[in-house]
mmCIF file with all atom_site columns, C-alpha atoms in Angstrom:
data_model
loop_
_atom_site.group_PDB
_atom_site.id
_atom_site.type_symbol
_atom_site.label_atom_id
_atom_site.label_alt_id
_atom_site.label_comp_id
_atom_site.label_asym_id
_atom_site.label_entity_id
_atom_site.label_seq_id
_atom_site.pdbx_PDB_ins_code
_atom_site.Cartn_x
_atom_site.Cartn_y
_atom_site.Cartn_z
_atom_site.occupancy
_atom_site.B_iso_or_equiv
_atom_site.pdbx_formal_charge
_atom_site.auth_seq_id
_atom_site.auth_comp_id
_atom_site.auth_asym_id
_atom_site.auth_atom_id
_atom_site.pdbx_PDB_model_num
ATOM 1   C CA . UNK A 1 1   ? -18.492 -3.774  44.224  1.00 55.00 ? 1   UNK A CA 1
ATOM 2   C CA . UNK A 1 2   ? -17.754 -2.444  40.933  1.00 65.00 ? 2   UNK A CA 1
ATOM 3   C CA . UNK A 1 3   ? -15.118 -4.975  39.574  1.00 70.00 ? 3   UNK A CA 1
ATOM 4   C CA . UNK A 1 4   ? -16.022 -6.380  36.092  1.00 62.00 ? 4   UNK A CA 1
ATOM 5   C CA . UNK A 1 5   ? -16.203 -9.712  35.140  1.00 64.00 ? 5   UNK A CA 1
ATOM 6   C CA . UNK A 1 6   ? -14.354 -10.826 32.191  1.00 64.00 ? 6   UNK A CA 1
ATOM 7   C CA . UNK A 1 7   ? -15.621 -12.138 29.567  1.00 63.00 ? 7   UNK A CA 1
ATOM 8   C CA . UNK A 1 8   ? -15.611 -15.980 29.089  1.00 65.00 ? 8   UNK A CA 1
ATOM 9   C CA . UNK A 1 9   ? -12.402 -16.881 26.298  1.00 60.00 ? 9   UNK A CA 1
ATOM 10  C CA . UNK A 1 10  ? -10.209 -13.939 27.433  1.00 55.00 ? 10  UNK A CA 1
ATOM 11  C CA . UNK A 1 11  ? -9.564  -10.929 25.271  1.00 55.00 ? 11  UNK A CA 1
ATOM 12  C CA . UNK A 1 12  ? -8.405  -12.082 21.564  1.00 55.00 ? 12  UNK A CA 1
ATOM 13  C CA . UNK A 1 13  ? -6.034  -9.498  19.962  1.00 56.00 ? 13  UNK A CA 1
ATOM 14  C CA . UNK A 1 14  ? -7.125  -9.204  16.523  1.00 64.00 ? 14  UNK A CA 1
ATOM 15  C CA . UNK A 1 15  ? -3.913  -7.124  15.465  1.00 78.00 ? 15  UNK A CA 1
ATOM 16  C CA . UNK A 1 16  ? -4.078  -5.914  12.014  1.00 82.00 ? 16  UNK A CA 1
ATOM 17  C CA . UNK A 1 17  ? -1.131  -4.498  9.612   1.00 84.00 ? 17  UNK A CA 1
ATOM 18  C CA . UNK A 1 18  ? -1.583  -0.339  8.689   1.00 86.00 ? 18  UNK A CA 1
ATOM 19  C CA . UNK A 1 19  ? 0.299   2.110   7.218   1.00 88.00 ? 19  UNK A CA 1
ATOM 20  C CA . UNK A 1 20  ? 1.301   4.800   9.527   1.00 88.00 ? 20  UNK A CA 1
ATOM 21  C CA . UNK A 1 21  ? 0.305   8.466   8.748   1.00 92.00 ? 21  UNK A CA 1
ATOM 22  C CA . UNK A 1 22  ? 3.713   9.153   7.177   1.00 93.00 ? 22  UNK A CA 1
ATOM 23  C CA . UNK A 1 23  ? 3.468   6.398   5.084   1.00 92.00 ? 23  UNK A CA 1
ATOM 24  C CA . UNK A 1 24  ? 0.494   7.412   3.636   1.00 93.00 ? 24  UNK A CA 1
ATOM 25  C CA . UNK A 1 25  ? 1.025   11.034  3.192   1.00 93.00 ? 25  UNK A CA 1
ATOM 26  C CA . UNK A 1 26  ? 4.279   9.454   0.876   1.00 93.00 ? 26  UNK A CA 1
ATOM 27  C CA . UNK A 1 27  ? 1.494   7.369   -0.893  1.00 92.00 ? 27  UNK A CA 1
ATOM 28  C CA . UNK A 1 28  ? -1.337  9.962   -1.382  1.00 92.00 ? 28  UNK A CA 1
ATOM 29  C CA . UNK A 1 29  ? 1.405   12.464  -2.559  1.00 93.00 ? 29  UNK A CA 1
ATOM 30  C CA . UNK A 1 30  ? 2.453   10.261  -5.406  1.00 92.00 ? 30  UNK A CA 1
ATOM 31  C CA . UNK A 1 31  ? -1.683  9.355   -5.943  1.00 91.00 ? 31  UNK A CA 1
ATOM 32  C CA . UNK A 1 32  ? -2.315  13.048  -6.565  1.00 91.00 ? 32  UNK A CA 1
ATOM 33  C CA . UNK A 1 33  ? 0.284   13.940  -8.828  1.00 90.00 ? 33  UNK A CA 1
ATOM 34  C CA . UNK A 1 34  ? -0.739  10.756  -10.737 1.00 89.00 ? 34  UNK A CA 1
ATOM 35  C CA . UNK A 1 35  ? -4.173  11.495  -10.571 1.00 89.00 ? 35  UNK A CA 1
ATOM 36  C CA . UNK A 1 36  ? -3.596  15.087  -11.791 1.00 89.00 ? 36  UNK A CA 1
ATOM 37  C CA . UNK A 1 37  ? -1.607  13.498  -14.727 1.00 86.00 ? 37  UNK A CA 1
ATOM 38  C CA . UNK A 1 38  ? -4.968  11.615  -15.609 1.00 85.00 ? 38  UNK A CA 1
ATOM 39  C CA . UNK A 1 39  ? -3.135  8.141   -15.255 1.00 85.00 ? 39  UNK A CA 1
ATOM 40  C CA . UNK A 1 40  ? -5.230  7.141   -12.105 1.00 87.00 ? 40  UNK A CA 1
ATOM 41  C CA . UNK A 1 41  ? -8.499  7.400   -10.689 1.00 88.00 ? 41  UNK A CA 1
ATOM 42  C CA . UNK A 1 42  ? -9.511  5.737   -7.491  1.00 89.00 ? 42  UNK A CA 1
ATOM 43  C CA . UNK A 1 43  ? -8.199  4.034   -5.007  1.00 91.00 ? 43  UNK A CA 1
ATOM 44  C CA . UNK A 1 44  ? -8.711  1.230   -2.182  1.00 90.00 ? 44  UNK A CA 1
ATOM 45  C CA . UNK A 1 45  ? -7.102  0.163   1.257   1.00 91.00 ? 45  UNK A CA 1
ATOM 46  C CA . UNK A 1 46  ? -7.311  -3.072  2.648   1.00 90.00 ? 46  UNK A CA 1
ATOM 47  C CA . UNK A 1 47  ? -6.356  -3.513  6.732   1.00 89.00 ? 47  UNK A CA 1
ATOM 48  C CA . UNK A 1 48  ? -5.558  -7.497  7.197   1.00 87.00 ? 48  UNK A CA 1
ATOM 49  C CA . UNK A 1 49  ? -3.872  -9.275  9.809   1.00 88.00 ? 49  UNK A CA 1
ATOM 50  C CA . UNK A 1 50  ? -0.378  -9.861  7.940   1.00 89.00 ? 50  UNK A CA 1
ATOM 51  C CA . UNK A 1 51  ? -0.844  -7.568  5.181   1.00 91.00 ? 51  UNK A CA 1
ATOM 52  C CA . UNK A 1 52  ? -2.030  -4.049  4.367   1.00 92.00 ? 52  UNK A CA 1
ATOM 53  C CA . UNK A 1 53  ? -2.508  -2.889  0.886   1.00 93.00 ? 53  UNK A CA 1
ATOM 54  C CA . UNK A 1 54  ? -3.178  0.172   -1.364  1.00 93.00 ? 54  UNK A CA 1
ATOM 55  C CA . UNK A 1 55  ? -4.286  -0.507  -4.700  1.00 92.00 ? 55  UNK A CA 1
ATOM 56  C CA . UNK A 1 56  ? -4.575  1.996   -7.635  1.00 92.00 ? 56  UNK A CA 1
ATOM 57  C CA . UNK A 1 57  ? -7.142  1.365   -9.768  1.00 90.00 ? 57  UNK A CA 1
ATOM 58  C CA . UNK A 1 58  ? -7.692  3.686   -13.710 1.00 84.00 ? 58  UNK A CA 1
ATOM 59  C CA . UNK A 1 59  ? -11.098 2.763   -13.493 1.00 75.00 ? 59  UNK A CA 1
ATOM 60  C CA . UNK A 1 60  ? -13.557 1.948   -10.771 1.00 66.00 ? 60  UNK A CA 1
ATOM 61  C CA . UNK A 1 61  ? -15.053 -1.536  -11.852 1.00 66.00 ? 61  UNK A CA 1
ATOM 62  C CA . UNK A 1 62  ? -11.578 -3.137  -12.942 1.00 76.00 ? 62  UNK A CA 1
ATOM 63  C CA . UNK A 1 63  ? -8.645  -4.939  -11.388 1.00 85.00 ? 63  UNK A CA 1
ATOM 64  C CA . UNK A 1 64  ? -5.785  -2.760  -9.505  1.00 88.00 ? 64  UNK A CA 1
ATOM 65  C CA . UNK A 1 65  ? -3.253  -1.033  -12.040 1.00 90.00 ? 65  UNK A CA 1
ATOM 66  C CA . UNK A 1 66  ? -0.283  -1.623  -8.925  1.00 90.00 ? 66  UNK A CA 1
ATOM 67  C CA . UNK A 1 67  ? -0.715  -2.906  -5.392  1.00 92.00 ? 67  UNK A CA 1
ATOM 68  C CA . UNK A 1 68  ? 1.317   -1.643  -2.562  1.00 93.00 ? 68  UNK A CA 1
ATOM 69  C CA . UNK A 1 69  ? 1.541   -3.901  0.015   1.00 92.00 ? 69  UNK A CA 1
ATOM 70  C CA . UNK A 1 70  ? 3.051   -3.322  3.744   1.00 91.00 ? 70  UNK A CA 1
ATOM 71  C CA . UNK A 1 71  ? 4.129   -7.043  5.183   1.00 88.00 ? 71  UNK A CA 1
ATOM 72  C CA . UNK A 1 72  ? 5.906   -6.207  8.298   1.00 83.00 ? 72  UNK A CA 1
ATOM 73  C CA . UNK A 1 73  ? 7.353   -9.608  9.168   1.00 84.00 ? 73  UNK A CA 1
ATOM 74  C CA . UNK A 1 74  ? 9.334   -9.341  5.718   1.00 80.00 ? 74  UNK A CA 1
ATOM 75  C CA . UNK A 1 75  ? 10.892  -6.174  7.616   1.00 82.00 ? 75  UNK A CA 1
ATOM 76  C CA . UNK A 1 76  ? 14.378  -8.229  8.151   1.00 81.00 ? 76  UNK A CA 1
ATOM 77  C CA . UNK A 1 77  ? 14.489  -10.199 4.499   1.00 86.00 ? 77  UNK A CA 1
ATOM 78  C CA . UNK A 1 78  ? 13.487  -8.731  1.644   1.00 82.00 ? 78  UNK A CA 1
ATOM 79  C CA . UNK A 1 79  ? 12.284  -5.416  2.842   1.00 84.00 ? 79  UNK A CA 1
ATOM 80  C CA . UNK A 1 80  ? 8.454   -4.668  4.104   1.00 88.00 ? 80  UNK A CA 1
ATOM 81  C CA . UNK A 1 81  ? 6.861   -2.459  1.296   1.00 92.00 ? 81  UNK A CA 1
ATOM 82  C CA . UNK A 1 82  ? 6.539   -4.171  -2.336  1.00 93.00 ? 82  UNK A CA 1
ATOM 83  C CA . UNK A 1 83  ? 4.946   -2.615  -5.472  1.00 93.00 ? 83  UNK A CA 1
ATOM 84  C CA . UNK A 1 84  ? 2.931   -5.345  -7.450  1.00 92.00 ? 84  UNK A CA 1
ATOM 85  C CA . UNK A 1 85  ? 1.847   -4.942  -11.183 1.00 89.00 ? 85  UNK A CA 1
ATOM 86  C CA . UNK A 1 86  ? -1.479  -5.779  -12.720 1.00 87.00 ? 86  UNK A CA 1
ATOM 87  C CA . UNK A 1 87  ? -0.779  -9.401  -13.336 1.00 87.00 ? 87  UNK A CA 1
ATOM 88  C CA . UNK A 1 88  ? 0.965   -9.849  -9.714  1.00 86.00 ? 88  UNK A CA 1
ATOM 89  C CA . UNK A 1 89  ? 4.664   -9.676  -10.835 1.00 91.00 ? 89  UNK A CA 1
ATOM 90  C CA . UNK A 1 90  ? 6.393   -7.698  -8.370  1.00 91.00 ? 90  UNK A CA 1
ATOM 91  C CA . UNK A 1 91  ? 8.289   -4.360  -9.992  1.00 91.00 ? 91  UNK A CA 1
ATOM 92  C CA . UNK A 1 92  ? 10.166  -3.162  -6.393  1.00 91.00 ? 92  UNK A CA 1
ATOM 93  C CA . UNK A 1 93  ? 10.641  -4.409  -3.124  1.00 91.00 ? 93  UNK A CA 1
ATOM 94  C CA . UNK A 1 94  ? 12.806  -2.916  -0.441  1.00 91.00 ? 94  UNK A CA 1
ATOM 95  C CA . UNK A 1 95  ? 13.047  -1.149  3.072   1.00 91.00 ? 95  UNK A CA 1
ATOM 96  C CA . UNK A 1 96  ? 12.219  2.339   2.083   1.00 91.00 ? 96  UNK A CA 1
ATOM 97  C CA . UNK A 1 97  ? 8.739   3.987   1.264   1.00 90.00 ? 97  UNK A CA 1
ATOM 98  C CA . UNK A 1 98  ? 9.996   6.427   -0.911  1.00 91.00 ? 98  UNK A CA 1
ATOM 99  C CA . UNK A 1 99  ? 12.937  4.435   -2.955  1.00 91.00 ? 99  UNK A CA 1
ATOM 100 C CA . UNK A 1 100 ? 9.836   1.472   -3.398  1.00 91.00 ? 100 UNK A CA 1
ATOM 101 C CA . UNK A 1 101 ? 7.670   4.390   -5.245  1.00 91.00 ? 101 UNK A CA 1
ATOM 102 C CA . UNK A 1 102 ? 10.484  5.312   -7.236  1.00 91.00 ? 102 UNK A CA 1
ATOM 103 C CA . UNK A 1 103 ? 9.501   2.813   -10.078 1.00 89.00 ? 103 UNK A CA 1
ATOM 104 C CA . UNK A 1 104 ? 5.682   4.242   -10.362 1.00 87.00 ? 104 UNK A CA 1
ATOM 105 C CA . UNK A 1 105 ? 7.390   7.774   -10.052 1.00 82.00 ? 105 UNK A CA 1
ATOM 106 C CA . UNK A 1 106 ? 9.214   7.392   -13.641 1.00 74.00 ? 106 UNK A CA 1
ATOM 107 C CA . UNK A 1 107 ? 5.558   7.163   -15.306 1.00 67.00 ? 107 UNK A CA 1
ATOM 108 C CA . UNK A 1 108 ? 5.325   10.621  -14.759 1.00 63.00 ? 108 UNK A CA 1
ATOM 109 C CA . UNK A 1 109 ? 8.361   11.576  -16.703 1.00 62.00 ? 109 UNK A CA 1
ATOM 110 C CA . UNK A 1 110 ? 7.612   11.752  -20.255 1.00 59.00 ? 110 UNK A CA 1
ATOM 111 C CA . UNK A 1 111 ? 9.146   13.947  -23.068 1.00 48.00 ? 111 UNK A CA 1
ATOM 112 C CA . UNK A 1 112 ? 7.389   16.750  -24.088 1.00 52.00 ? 112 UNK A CA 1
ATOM 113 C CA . UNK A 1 113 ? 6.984   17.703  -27.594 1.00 58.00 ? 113 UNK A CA 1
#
């Protein structure tokens, strides 16, 4: 009496890439000391099917400064987290979060005077 009838076409599993909660608290660690160093200002997330990215942006209305993507089914090649620059040319790829940031991490070092 109370069964449900499915729905014609079956369930579709529309699966998309994220990054996990650790994975961003690594990411939005390295945003705020950037962002307190005045080099960035805003930021976006994209959720796709094969791809999930993080972009940093200086200014609002402008292309990403770096794009960090999250391609899972690179997990066993090249490594699954990438850091693109502002004309697409890739500046780290690997298997670690933390050792991919690395190269945004160094524009925080500067000398001081």
């Amino acid at each position: 009496m109370n069964s449900l009838t499915p729905f014609p076409g079956g369930p579709k599993s529309h699966e998309v890439v994220a990054f996990q909660r650790l994975e961003l608290g690594v990411i939005m660690s390295l945003y705020g000391r950037m962002v307190a160093a005045g080099e960035w200002r805003d930021y976006g997330i994209s959720n796709l099917r094969d791809v999930s990215v993080f972009a940093v942006f200086q200014r609002t209305a402008e292309n990403p400064l770096y794009r960090i993507e999250k391609r899972p089914k690179l997990r066993n090649k090249q490594g699954e987290y990438a850091v693109f620059g502002q004309d697409g040319q890739v500046l780290k790829r690997g298997h670690d979060l933390r050792t991919v940031l690395r190269v945004l991490e160094r524009k925080l070092i500067r000398a001081v005077k």
